[in-house]
Amino acid sequence: MGVRQTLNVMSEKWLESRIPANSSVRLNRKNIFIFPGLFGFFYLLMTVCLFVLAVNYQNNLLLFLSQCLSSLFLISLFTAYKNFARITVSAQQPQPVYAGETAYLTVKAMGSAHSPKGMLEVGMKNDKNSYYINFDAGESQFAVPIATTTRGKCRLPRVTLRCAYPLGILRCWTHLDFGQELWVYPSPQAADKTFSEHDMSDGNKRNTIPGSDDFFALHPFQPGDPLNKVAWKKVAKGGEWASKVFIRQQSAVTWLDISTLNTDIETSLSMLCWQVNRLSRRQHPFGLKLGDVIIPPAMGKLHEQTCLEALSLYPGSYPK
Amino acid sequence: MMHARLPVASYLPSLLIAIFYAVISVSLVADTHFWILLLCLCACVVRLFLYLGWYNHAPGKRTVNLLALLASVTLITTSENMDVLHIMVNLLLLACSLKLILLHRRRDFYQLVISGVFIVACGFIFYQSLAWSLFYISVFALLIMVLISAHTPAMKLSQQCKRALILVLQALPIAVLLFVFLPKVPPFWKMPEGHSGETGLSEYMTPGDIAGLTKSEKLAFTASFTGVVPAPQQRYWRAIVLEDFDGNSWFVSDTRRYASAQLQHMGKQFDPKVRGKPFRYEVISEPTQQRWLYALDTAIPASEAGRRDIQQGWNYQLTANQPLFSRFAYKVESFPDTKRDQGIASLDKQLNLHVPTQTNPQTQLWAKKLRARYSDNHAYADAIMMYFRENGFEYTLAPSAMLYDPVDSFLFNYKAGFCAHFASAMAYALRLAGIPARVVSGYQGGKQINDTTINVYQYDAHAWVEAWLDDSGWQTFDPTTQVAPSRITAGFEEAARFSGELTGEHPFTGLGHLEAFAFFRNLSAQMDFLWGKWFLGFNSEKQNAFFTQLLGELSPWKLSLLGVAIVLTILSALALYFLPNWRRKNYPLHYKLYMAATAQLYRQCHIERQKKSPGELLRTLEIQLSPIALTPFRVITAYFEYCEYGGPPVSAAEAKAASREFSKALKQHSR
Amino acid sequence: MRSEFESIVEALSDVIIGKPNQLKLAVACMLARGHLLIEDLPGMGKTTLSHALANIFGLSYSRIQFTSDLLPSDMLGVNVFDQQKHAFHFHPGPIFNELVLADEINRASPKTQSALLEAMEENQVSVDGQTRPLPELFFVIATQNPSFQGGTFPLPESQLDRFLMRISLGYPSWDAEKAMLKTTLGRERQNLETIMTGDTLRHYQQAVQHVKTSDAVLNYILNLVNESRGNSTYPQPLSPRASRALLNAAKAWAFIHNRDYVVPEDVQATFVAVAEHRLHTAHQQNTVETSLSQQLLASIDPLAA
């Protein structure tokens, strides 16, 4: 395990210096590796055997065949390289997921000056599973699944791309780092425990404050009331002068605080996550207190995202 | 990359490789066991069903393994008289058929492809005529197509063919260059002689067996003459000299073999003194797996390579140093006027007087009587010939089996036989009279396909007698001339079809032998000959001749220069195919001028453009450049803005002039 | 620069000292028929500028002070019952003017904000079911305080997009502030003379539309916009409305500088004003240190094909 890890670390360092992180990479000789695969080696071995056979049997046909095979090897080398190079590979930022769910990294591969052929194998660097982008079928992207287990903000591993066009003798591959990070939020867990009352209102109760949004009621007109608030339609009908009163709805603000929960950190975070989701769905403004991190109450998608990110990053029992 | 696990239904590459194997196994029907062929075709049918989706999965692995076991056992027990190559082909085909049934991984596919190439290679070894070679070349192209199809499964079939064709066409010139210019290497090690094929002469001749050769229309060899072509009567092609007789069959003497080996070891060469005008010709022999070569008497190898690769036997026979596994070309000069009295007379006499006395009593009696009458050797020989002529002997292609006392049966009972019978009887009779005699087997005649070339087929196989009469050395006697002279004067085909002198079935029946097709047959014979001469026979000798023609006198310097030239040609071919369009982006003039100006700015003044727009750059340069350089740069910028953004018009001539001025100004005042 | 605009900027500089670039941007914004958003701390001269602009172009001017209890009807107008005539009579609100200053727009409730923005978008208002058109020349100069105070409603991104440009006046220089203090204006507002009539302005607006834009400039704008979309550094990518805004602003800038063709400098000069408020998310409007638009400008080469 130790040797393997050291090798991994060394190879990562070397790859980093050779293929630095970039959101969009154009494949060129700096980041392409090309080498015969196992089939390629057997092919070469066979060519040599045929050559020996040809010489010993003094058979010119066999000789020509072995020479054809070696020149095919040469041609296939350049064809494979030319097909693989100048492909521009980019990846979109993956959407954040909850721990345990599968995140998807959409890898796009396009040829700018040429249309690449064959099938491109895409996969995360140390993952055995492979997925294919079939250029001939017009595909140009694939959403590579990434399994997640723990929460946090993790740097995505390198993506390996392989292609063995045209004859499978030579393989071109590269390990690309798109420099992207994946947010893994804690997996939500329904909280059956209610929060202490001053933090939690169930969101249905609403406080009303004077405002200018909604027509609330009519009061009898008093001299000094602004004329623009007079209910003219009523006056026109011959009624008493009355003023419209407007209110604005304001929900009570909820505070979610991790210190109020008595379970272990991960469960607390999971429960808070569930709460964040629920409150955001109900459009109920809330604030979040995670020890030193205090997120003031607000509403909206961005606020939900900020809170979830804070929950993911909260230092906990799992090492990063 | 191919999928690691191959899909089953509607997966074209699997079907294509099955078709490949079907085609190749059918083509090798003559070389493989019939049941293996059937197995292969069954595997292909299984693949077809899987492709069409009629079945969902192949037979299980256990079934196939059982089948494999059964098959291997059967193969081992039925392959006694096959040579290594044939056994290998059978084994390979068997394994591939089973693998074809089980094909479901990328690895399996690659294994099938590699095996496929080997089988194609074996096809090239077994069959070397033009038609077969073209067939196997197209089968190989099919294999390339299969590989491409496997790696681009979603491409249309026509597009895949196009890709495959492009690859092959790109590879061909390089391969041709390598073929023509890479030096031909001699064999790495000495190959053992194989079993002689089903057809062909052998070192063990039983008179009845050689008659079987008349049924074969296979080519034995081709001889192309420079200068005079010998008349049919002169075309006695010596192949094997049989000096040992056991009463029934003639075979090559072990003593002779031993003696030759000894002489070779001692370094003694057989160097006959030749006389008269020679026939000059080149023989291209079909593969025989043996080492004997065909030539007219008295033959001397006529080229450097010939002298290196061919040995002259002490019995006037030429042998090659390596067995002939492929077509073999060699140049010969034959001096028919030479007296064959050289060699080691004592050895010759000793070997060729030995006579078995247990069998053939009638012949022994007859010989004694005849000898008593004719004491002169020449007269005795003539008498034997006359005996054949005047006693109603028949030349038949289907002689009866003569198991006991065959010479007696032939001479006194059946009186009908093949040339071998006549030769055997005569040689025996001569030996009984104390005259050294032996049987020479080879070919006689041959068909002239054009002015200079003679094709000799297996049906031309012939046996005749050589006898040492007094001091005249070895002399040829052919008893066939007494019974079926047209065989010698007109050739086998004429004699068999038209003369009536030959009885028994001949191979010239069938549609292909109609007069109408004579032209095509001749044409195909010619093409095959040219194919053999120029491609199959392209050995190191021919290569050297070609080089000399190309370069004149050869020297190491010239050869290395040639090598460098070849490498450069290959590299330039690759560059032609693959360099990205070096039709550089055709930049418009304003771009070129502006880029040139900014490049000069950087070179001379170390001022970078740094993604500034032209106007911005001009503003920054107003403080940095001297007016002499600034003014033309302003014009260049203005021209650029005119062309690119639609600013006030500036003429191209003005801009070019400004460009020249600018570079001059920069060179003079580089701040 | 065109002589009229030179005099305009000069006249404006008397009132807002030492900020010629922002003044030019404001004028360009009006030429491009766009609405302007001024974001500044209180007391920088936002109102002064708007008033001055209205004077210079001879536009009718009104100021709407947005408070948290401002009703849409306060802004748009109200049907008043005339007791004598026993009929409803429409009293147009302050929005029915050619230059409207919407002061402290981020104080009003979202409902009122949307009423204004709708009017800006459609050039008409509907009150009690009846639609009434706004004047042909209609500009809104909205102001907001950059500091995030309680009880304010920052404009959401989709609404920010409707403002062609966002400028910020900022503190005047030492000399400028000194000069300002020296003037005897004090509280009185000097009414500037009209240099350009509304008709001329309308005419110039049409001329701006006809400024030549080459493919190279369009490519440059598209490169900028696409970089914001592809790169994750920019949280809010630029929309096609932004591309159009960039183009119009660049055309106006070219026009001001007496050119009938657009050059990349025009795009660069107006880019920050046009793009900065679109690149940020509403939450981050107040962070001034990271200038995303500067970053974006620096990363794209105008000559890249």
Tab-separated table of C-alpha atoms in Angstrom, chain A residues 23 93 180 211-214 228-229 232-233 235-236 241 246 248 298 302-303 306, chain C residues 68-74 79-81 83 88 109 111-112 128 153 232 281 283:
chain	number	residue	atom	x	y	z
A	23	SER	CA	-11.063	24.365	-17.520
A	93	GLN	CA	-18.844	22.605	-13.284
A	180	GLN	CA	-13.078	21.922	-10.683
A	211	GLY	CA	-46.337	48.465	4.393
A	212	SER	CA	-47.415	49.219	0.934
A	213	ASP	CA	-47.994	45.840	-0.631
A	214	ASP	CA	-51.368	44.458	0.063
A	228	ASN	CA	-53.873	58.828	-2.726
A	229	LYS	CA	-54.915	56.331	-0.125
A	232	TRP	CA	-62.344	56.734	-4.316
A	233	LYS	CA	-64.573	54.086	-5.732
A	235	VAL	CA	-66.732	57.730	-2.411
A	236	ALA	CA	-68.034	57.779	-5.938
A	241	TRP	CA	-64.893	58.668	2.788
A	246	PHE	CA	-51.911	48.534	3.328
A	248	ARG	CA	-46.730	44.016	4.132
A	298	ALA	CA	-32.188	35.855	3.990
A	302	LEU	CA	-28.196	31.911	-3.329
A	303	HIS	CA	-28.800	31.949	0.395
A	306	THR	CA	-24.404	29.516	0.874
C	68	SER	CA	-40.486	51.763	1.857
C	69	ASP	CA	-44.128	52.805	1.823
C	70	LEU	CA	-44.220	54.139	-1.675
C	71	LEU	CA	-47.162	52.759	-3.598
C	72	PRO	CA	-47.048	52.057	-7.285
C	73	SER	CA	-49.904	54.448	-7.737
C	74	ASP	CA	-47.846	57.201	-6.160
C	79	ASN	CA	-57.584	58.205	-11.002
C	80	VAL	CA	-59.048	60.972	-8.895
C	81	PHE	CA	-62.743	61.422	-8.458
C	83	GLN	CA	-66.786	65.731	-7.265
C	88	PHE	CA	-62.724	60.015	-12.598
C	109	SER	CA	-40.777	47.316	-1.945
C	111	LYS	CA	-43.864	45.575	-5.902
C	112	THR	CA	-43.109	49.233	-6.512
C	128	ASP	CA	-56.821	50.674	-13.447
C	153	PHE	CA	-34.526	45.420	-1.211
C	232	SER	CA	-16.606	29.607	-13.775
C	281	THR	CA	-24.946	38.316	-8.339
C	283	HIS	CA	-25.701	39.398	-3.142
